[in-house]
XYZ file of C-alpha atoms in Angstrom:
555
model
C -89.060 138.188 -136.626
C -89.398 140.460 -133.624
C -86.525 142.385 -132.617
C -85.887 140.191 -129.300
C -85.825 137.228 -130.987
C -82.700 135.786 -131.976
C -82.408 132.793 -134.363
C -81.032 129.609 -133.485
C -77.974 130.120 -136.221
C -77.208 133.770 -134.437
C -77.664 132.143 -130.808
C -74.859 129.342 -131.419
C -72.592 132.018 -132.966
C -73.019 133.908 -129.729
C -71.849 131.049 -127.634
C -68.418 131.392 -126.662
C -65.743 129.520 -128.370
C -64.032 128.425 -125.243
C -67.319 126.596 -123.405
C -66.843 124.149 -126.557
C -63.473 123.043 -125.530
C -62.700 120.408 -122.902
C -62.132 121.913 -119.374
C -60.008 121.931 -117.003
C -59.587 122.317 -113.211
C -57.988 126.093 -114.416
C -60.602 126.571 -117.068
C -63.608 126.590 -113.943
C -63.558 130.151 -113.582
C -63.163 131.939 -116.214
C -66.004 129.582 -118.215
C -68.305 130.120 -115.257
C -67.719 134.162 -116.030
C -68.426 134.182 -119.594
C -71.579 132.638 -119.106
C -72.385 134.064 -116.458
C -71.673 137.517 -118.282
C -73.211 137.058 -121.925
C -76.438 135.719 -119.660
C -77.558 138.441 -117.780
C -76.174 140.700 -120.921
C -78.197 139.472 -123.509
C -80.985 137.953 -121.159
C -82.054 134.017 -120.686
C -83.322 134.120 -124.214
C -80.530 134.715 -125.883
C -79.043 131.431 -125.968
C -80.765 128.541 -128.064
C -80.145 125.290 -125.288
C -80.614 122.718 -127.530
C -76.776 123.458 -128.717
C -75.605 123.819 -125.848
C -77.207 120.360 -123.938
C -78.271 117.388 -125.446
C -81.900 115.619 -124.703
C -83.845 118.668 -124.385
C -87.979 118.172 -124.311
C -90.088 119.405 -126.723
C -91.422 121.702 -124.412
C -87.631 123.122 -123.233
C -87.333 123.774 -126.742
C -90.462 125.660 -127.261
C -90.047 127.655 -124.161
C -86.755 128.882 -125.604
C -88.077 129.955 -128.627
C -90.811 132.500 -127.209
C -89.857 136.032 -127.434
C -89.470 137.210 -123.813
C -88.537 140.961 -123.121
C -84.780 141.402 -120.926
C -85.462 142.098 -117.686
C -82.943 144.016 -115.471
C -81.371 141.440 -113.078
C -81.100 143.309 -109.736
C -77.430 144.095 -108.315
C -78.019 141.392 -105.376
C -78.747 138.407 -107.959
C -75.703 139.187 -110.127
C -73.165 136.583 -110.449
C -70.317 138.328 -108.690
C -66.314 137.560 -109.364
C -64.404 136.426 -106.792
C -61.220 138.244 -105.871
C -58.140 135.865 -107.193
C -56.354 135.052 -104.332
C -52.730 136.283 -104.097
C -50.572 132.839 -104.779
C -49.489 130.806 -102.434
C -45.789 130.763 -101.990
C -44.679 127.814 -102.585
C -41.677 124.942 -100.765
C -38.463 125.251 -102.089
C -38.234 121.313 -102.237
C -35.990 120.913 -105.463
C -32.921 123.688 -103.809
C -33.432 121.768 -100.935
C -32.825 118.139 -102.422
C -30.237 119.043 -104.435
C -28.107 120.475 -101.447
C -28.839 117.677 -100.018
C -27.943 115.447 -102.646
C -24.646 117.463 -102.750
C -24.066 117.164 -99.346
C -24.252 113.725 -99.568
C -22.060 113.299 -102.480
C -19.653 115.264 -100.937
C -19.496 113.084 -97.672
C -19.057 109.835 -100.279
C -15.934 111.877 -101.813
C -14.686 112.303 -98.038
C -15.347 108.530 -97.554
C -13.698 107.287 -100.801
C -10.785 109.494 -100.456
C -10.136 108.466 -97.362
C -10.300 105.003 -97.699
C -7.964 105.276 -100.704
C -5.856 107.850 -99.768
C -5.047 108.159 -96.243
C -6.318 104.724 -94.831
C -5.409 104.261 -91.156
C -3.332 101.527 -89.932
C -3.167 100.337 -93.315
C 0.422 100.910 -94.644
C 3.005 99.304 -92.182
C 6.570 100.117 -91.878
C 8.532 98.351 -95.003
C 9.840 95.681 -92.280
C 6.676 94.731 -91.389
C 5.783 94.070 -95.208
C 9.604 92.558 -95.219
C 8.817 89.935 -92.493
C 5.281 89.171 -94.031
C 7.289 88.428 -97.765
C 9.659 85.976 -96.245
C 6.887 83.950 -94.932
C 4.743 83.791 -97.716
C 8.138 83.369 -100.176
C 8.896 79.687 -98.710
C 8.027 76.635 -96.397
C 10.871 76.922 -93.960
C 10.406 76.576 -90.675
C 12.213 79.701 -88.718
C 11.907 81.969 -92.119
C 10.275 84.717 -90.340
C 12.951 84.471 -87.095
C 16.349 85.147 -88.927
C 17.662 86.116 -85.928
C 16.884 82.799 -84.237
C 15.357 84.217 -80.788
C 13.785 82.044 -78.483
C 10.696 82.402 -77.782
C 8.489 81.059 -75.041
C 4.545 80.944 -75.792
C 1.840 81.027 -72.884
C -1.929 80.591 -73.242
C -4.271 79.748 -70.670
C -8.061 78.626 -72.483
C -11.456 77.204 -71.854
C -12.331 74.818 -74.416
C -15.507 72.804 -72.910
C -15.641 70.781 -75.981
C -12.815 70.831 -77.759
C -13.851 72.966 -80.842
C -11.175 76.017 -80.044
C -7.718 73.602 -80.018
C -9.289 71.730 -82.803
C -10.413 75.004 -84.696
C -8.555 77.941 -86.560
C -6.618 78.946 -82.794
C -4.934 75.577 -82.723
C -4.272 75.790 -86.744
C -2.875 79.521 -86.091
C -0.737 78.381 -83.188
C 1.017 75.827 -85.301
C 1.772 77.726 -87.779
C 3.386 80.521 -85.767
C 5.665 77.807 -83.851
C 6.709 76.803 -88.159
C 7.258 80.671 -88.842
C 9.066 81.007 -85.778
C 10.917 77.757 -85.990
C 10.295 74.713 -83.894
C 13.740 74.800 -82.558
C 13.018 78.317 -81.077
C 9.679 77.924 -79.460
C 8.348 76.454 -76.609
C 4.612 76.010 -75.894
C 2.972 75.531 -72.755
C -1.073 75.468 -72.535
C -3.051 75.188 -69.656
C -6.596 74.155 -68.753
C -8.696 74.031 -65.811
C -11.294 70.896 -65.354
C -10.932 70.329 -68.983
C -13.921 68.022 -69.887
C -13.597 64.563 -72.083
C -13.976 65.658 -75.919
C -11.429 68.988 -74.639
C -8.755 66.462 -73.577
C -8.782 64.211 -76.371
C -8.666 67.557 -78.940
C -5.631 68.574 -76.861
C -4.176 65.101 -77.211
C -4.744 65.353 -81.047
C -2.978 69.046 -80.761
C -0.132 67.583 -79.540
C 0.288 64.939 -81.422
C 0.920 67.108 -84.802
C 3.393 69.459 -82.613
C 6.790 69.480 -83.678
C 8.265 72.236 -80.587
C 8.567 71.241 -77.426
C 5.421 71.560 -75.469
C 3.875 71.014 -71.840
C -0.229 70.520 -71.822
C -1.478 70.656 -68.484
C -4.788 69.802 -67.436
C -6.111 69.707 -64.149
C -8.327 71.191 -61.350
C -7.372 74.205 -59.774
C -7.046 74.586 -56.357
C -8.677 77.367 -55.167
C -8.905 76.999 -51.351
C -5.536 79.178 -51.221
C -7.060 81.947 -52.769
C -8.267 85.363 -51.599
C -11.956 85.204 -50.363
C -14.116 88.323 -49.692
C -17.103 87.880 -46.824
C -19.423 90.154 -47.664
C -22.455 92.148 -45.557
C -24.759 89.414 -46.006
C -22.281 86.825 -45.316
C -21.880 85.607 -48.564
C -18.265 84.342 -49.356
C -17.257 85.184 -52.633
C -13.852 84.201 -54.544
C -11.692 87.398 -56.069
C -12.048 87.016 -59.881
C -8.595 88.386 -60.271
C -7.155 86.019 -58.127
C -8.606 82.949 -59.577
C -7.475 84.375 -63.514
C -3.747 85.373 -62.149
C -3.126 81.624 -60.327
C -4.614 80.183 -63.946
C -2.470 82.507 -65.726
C 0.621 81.492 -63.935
C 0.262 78.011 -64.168
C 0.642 78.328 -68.058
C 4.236 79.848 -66.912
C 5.425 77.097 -64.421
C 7.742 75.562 -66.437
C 9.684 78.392 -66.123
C 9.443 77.979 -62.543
C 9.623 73.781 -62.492
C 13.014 72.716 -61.566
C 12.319 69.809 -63.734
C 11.428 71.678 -66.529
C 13.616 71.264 -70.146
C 13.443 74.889 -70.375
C 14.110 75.812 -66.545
C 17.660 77.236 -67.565
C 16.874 78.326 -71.174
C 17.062 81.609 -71.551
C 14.190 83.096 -73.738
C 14.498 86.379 -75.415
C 10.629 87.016 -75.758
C 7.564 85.706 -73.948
C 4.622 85.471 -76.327
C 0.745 85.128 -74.250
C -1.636 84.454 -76.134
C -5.696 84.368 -75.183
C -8.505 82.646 -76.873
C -8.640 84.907 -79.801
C -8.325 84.390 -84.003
C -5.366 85.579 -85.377
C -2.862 85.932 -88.462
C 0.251 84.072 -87.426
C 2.260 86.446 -89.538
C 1.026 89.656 -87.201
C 1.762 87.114 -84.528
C 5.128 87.259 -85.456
C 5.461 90.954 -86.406
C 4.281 91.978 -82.844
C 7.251 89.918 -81.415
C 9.726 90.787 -84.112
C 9.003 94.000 -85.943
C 7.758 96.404 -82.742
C 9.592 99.260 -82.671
C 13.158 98.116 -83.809
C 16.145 100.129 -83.649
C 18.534 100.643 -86.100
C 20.351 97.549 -85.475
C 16.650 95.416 -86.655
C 15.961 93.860 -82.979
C 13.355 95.231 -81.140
C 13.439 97.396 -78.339
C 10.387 96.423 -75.830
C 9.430 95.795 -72.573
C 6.024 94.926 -73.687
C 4.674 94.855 -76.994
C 0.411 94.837 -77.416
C -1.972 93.769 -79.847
C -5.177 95.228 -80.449
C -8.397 93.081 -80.070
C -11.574 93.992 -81.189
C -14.852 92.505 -80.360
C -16.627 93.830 -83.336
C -15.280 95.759 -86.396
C -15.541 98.736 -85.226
C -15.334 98.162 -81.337
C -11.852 98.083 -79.224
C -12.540 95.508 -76.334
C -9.908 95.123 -73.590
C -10.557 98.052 -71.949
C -9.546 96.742 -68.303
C -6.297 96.598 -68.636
C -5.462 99.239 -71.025
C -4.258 102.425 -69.638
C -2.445 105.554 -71.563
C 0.524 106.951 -71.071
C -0.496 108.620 -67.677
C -2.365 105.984 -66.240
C -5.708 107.009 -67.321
C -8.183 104.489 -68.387
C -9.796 104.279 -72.386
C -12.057 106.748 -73.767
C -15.169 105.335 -76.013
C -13.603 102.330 -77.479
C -13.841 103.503 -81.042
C -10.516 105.306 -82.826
C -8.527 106.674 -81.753
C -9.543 104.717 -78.551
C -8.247 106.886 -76.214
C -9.294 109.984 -74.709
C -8.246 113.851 -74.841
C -6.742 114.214 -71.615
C -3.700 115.647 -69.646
C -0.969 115.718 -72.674
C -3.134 112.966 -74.668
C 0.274 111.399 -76.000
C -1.024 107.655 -76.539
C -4.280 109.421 -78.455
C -1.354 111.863 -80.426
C 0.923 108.574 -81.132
C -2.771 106.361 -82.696
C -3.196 109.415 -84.602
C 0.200 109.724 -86.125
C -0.183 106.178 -86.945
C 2.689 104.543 -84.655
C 3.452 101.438 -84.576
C 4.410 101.689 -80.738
C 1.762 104.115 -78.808
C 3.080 104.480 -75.821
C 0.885 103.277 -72.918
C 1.003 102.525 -69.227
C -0.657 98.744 -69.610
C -2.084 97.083 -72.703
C -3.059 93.686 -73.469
C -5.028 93.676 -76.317
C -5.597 89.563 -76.534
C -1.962 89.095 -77.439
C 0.807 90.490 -75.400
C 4.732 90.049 -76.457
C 7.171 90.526 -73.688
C 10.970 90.966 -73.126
C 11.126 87.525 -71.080
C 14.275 88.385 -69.030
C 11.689 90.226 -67.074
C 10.129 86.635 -66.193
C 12.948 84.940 -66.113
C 14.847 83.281 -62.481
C 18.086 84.190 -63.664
C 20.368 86.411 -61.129
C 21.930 87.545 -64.705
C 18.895 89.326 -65.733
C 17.951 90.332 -62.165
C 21.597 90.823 -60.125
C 19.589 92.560 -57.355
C 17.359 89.836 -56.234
C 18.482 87.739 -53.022
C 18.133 85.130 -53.404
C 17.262 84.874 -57.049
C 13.386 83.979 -56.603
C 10.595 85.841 -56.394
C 8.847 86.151 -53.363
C 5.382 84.172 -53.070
C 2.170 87.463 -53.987
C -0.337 85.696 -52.741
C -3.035 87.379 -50.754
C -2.391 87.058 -46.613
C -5.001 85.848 -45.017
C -5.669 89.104 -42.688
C -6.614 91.015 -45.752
C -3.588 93.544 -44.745
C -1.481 94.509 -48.058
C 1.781 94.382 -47.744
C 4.622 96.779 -48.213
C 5.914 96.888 -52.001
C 9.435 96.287 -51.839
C 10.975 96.511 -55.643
C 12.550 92.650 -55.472
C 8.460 91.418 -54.428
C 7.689 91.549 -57.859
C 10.657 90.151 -60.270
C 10.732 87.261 -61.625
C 7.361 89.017 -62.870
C 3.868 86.688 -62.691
C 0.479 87.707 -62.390
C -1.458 88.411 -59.123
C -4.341 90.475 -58.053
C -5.164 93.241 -55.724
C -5.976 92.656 -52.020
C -8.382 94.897 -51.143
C -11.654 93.430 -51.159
C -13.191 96.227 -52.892
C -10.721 97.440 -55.329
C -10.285 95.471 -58.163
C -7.579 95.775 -61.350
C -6.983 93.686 -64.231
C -3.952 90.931 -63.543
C -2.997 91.901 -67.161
C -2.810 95.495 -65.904
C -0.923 94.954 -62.702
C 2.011 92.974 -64.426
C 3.126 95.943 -66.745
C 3.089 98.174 -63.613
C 5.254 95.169 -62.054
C 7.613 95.402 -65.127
C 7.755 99.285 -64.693
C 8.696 99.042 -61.092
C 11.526 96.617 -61.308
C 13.364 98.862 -63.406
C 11.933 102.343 -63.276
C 13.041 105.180 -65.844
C 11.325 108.511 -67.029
C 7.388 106.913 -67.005
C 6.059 110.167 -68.360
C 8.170 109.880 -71.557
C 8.110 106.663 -72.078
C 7.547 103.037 -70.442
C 8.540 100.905 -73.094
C 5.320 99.396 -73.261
C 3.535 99.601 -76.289
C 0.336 99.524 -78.178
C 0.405 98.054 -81.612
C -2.577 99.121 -83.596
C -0.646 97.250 -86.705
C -1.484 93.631 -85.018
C -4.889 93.426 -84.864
C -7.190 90.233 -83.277
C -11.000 89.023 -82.662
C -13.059 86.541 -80.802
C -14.573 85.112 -84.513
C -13.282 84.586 -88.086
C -15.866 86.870 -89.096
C -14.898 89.965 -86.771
C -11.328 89.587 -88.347
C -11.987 89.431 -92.265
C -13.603 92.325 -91.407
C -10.934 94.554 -89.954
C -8.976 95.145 -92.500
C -11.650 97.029 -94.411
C -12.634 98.754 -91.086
C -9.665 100.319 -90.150
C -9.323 102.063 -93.694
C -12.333 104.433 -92.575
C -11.444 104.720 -88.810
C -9.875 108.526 -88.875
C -13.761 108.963 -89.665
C -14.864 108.623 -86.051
C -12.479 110.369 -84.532
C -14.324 113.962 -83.810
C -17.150 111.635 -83.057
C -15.252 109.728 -80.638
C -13.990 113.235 -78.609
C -17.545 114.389 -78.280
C -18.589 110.773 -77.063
C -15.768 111.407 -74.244
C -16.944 114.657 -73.663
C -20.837 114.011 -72.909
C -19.756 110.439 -71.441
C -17.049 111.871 -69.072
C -14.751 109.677 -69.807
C -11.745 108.918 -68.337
C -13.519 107.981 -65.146
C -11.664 109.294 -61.697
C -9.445 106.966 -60.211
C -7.964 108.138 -56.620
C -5.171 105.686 -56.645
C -4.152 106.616 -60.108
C -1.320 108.798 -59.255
C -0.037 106.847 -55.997
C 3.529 105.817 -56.163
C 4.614 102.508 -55.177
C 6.274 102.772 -51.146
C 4.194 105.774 -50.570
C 2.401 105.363 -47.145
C -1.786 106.406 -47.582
C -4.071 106.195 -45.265
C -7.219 104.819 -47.068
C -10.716 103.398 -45.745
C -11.175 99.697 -46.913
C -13.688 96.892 -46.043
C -11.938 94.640 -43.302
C -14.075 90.825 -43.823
C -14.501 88.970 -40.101
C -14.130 85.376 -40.283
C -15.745 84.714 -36.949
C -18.787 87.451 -37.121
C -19.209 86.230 -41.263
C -19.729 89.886 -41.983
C -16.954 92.429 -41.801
C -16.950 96.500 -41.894
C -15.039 99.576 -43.011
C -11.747 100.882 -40.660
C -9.014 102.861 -41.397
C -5.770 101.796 -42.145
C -2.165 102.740 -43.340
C -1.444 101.152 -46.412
C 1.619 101.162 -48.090
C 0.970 101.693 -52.136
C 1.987 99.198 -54.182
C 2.757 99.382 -58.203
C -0.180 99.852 -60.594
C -2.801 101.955 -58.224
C -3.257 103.718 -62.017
C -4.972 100.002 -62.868
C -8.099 99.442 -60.350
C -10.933 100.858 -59.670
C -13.510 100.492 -56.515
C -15.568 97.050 -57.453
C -15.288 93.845 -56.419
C -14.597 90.692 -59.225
C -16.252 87.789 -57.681
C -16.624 84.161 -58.181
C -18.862 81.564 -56.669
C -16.615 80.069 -54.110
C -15.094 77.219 -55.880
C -14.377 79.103 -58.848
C -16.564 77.577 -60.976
C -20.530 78.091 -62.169
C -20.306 79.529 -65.003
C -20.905 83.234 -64.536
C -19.348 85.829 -61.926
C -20.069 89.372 -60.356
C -19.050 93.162 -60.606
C -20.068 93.622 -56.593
C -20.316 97.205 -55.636
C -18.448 98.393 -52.325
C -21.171 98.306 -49.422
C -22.203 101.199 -48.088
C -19.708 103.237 -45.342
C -22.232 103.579 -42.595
């Protein structure tokens, strides 16, 4: 055989052991170089084909056999070798997920440990838990009153058809009047234009009462109350005027010389809005806020919180802190970083009275002496009655004498366009009558213990809430922060007699417009409440839906 043949034995033992393998994507390369290599080494004859691919022709085969002198490949046709590329660098995706991963296991430890450990609001005082034994221990009526004080409850509602009195409210506000004792509670509800299926739910209310009770329903008169003409000649009803006559009419049997109660006198006055709540709180806020040594509490007011959401504080109106300024973001602690933040420090140290300027909270307990017509409770009144607060017709206010505003009720604001919350205005009322050192303390007091909602489901709800609260409160600074909140009130730091000279909206019967003039006004308690706004109502009160009017332009 001539020397540049090779036989078909020798040619498969010169194939390379690797091309008979199964590739892979790595394997491309480097099989591409070896035959690449061995080819141009040994020349195209050099390999026998039909072992290395199958279905050869005859003619592939004979081709292959012939012995055909190696040729020098030139330089140019010469398989060449890439340069490897230097590797890429690749993501760091597994550090990164497990710090993150970490990170968030670490934030579920935070959430866990507080929740179990340092819970807010979560561990009353041991009279609170006291209080709540006795009136889960027995059926007694009065078990959670051992003190016997009289009490006098107050709500004002809307029921169009019947469902709240006939829902868990009503239920709730029966079983208060048990814990409290029949004998010590009187119950007075009120209702404006209550419609047919309201009034017979009411009826049925009554009927399984066992306190004495007063259930007034009837249309409200509203022709005596403040009107505002405005620059297009619309006349619109004050808001706050309309919701301080309703409110008062749930207190007028306090006022009715006719009344059973007219000459009882009642150690707390309990209001109480449309919202659900535990009767036992119900009867912790009245009994259990901030007691002295001797067990009986020591209030002028006494708050509940209401929420309108887990998570969301609602009655913001009337709530002011200790220095009159109005609520931060209304998530915990609620109020805002400001001045010497002491109602903010008091939610934080978990107190059961935060001290506050106004509250209301959906459930308000009050010392009732402050309510009361009794020259006893108030020897400086002459005579003995409060003076009438409703708005003159000239739209002038009028000078704030202290004895204007005891016995306390509710009224509203008389400038047209400055508006505060009647549930505001009758804590700075309460302050007034009998001032002492405001910036330490008013005796009016936020309890974050008592907690309400508008809906069952709201309420089962906040006692899981409030475990994880603390959580939000570096969120809740920042939110005050970006949000400037408190807003700026001018009046806020008026005191009551001061003379101010102020710029209000004067409305002109005759022209049906009105305009802006200067006046001397004499300041009267709770400037720290409003805010410039009008509250308005279609004129006869009703229609279902109502206004925030801004002031009109000073041109």
């Amino acid at each position: 055989m001539p020397a540049t043949s090779i036989g078909r034995e020798e040619a498969s033992s010169l194939l390379p052991l690797r091309s008979l393998a199964p590739r892979n994507s790595d394997d491309e390369d480097s099989d591409l170089d070896l035959f690449a290599e061995e080819d141009y080494a040994h020349g195209f004859d050099a390999i026998d084909y039909s072992q290395t691919s199958q279905g050869k022709s005859h003619w592939s085969r004979l081709l292959s056999s012939l012995p055909i002198p190696r040729l020098p490949v030139p330089g140019f046709l010469q398989y060449q070798k890439l340069p490897t590329p230097p590797p890429v660098a690749t993501r760091d995706g597994p550090w990164k997920a497990k710090v993150a991963l970490w990170l968030f296991l670490l934030f579920l430890f935070w959430i866990i440990f507080i929740a179990a450990f340092i819970p807010s609001y979560s561990r009353p005082p041991q009279h609170y838990l006291d209080l709540r034994k006795r009136a889960l221990a027995s059926s007694e009526p009065g078990r959670a009153n051992p003190h016997n004080e009289q009490v006098f409850i107050a709500a004002s509602i809307y029921d169009k058809d019947g469902s709240l009195i006939s829902g868990p409210y009503g239920d709730n506000i029966k079983a208060l009047v048990d814990l409290l004792g029949p004998k010590n509670v009187f119950l007075s509800i009120y209702e404006n234009d209550a419609e047919p299926k309201a009034s017979e739910a009411m009826y049925a209310f009554r009927r399984e009462l066992n306190c004495e009770n007063i259930v007034l329903n009837e249309h409200l008169d509203t022709s005596d109350l403040q009107h505002v003409i405005m620059p297009d000649g619309r006349k619109l009803l004050k808001r706050i005027s309309f919701l301080a006559k309703v409110r008062n009419r749930a207190l007028m049997p306090l006022d009715d010389h006719n009344s059973p109660v007219r000459n009882t006198r009642f150690d707390k006055l309990l209001y109480v809005n449309d919202v659900v709540f535990d009767p036992i709180d119900a009867a912790n806020l009245l009994l259990s806020t901030n007691v002295g040594e001797d067990g009986r509490t020591e209030y002028r007011a006494a708050c509940a919180t209401d929420f309108i959401n887990p998570f969301k504080f609602y009655d913001t109106f009337a709530t002011r802190d200790l220095e009159g300024y109005d609520m931060g973001v209304p998530l915990y602690p609620w109020f805002a970083h400001v001045g010497a933040a002491a109602s903010r420090k008091d939610v934080l140290a978990q107190k059961d009275a935060v001290r506050v300027r106004s509250c209301w909270g959906g459930m308000v307990a009050f010392k009732a002496s402050y309510f009361l017509n009794d020259p006893v409770d108030h020897p400086t009144l002459t005579p003995p009655r409060r003076k009438s607060l409703q708005p003159r017709g000239d739209d002038k206010p009028a000078p704030a004498a202290k004895n204007d505003f005891l016995p306390a009720r509710f009224r509203a604001e008389e400038d047209p366009f400055w508006d505060a919350s009647e549930c505001c205005l009758i804590h700075a009322d309460i302050q007034h009558a009998h001032p002492k050192n405001l910036t330490e303390d008013t005796e009016i007091y936020m309890n974050p213990y008592i907690r309400v909602a508008y809906d069952t489901r709201t309420l089962s709800w906040l006692g899981i809430t409030r475990r994880f609260e603390r959580m939000s409160a570096p969120t809740q600074h920042i939110m005050n922060l970006i949000g400037k909140r408190p807003s700026f009130n001018p009046r806020q730091n008026e005191e009551p007699g001061q003379k101010v000279q102020d710029r209000v909206w004067i409305s002109d019967e005759k022209s049906g417009t009105g305009s802006y003039q200067n006046v001397e006004r004499i300041a009267k308690p709770g400037g720290f409440c409003g805010g410039r706004k009008l509250l308005a109502l279609p004129d006869d009160g009703h229609g279902g839906h109502w206004w925030n009017q801004p002031p009109p332009p000073d041109v």
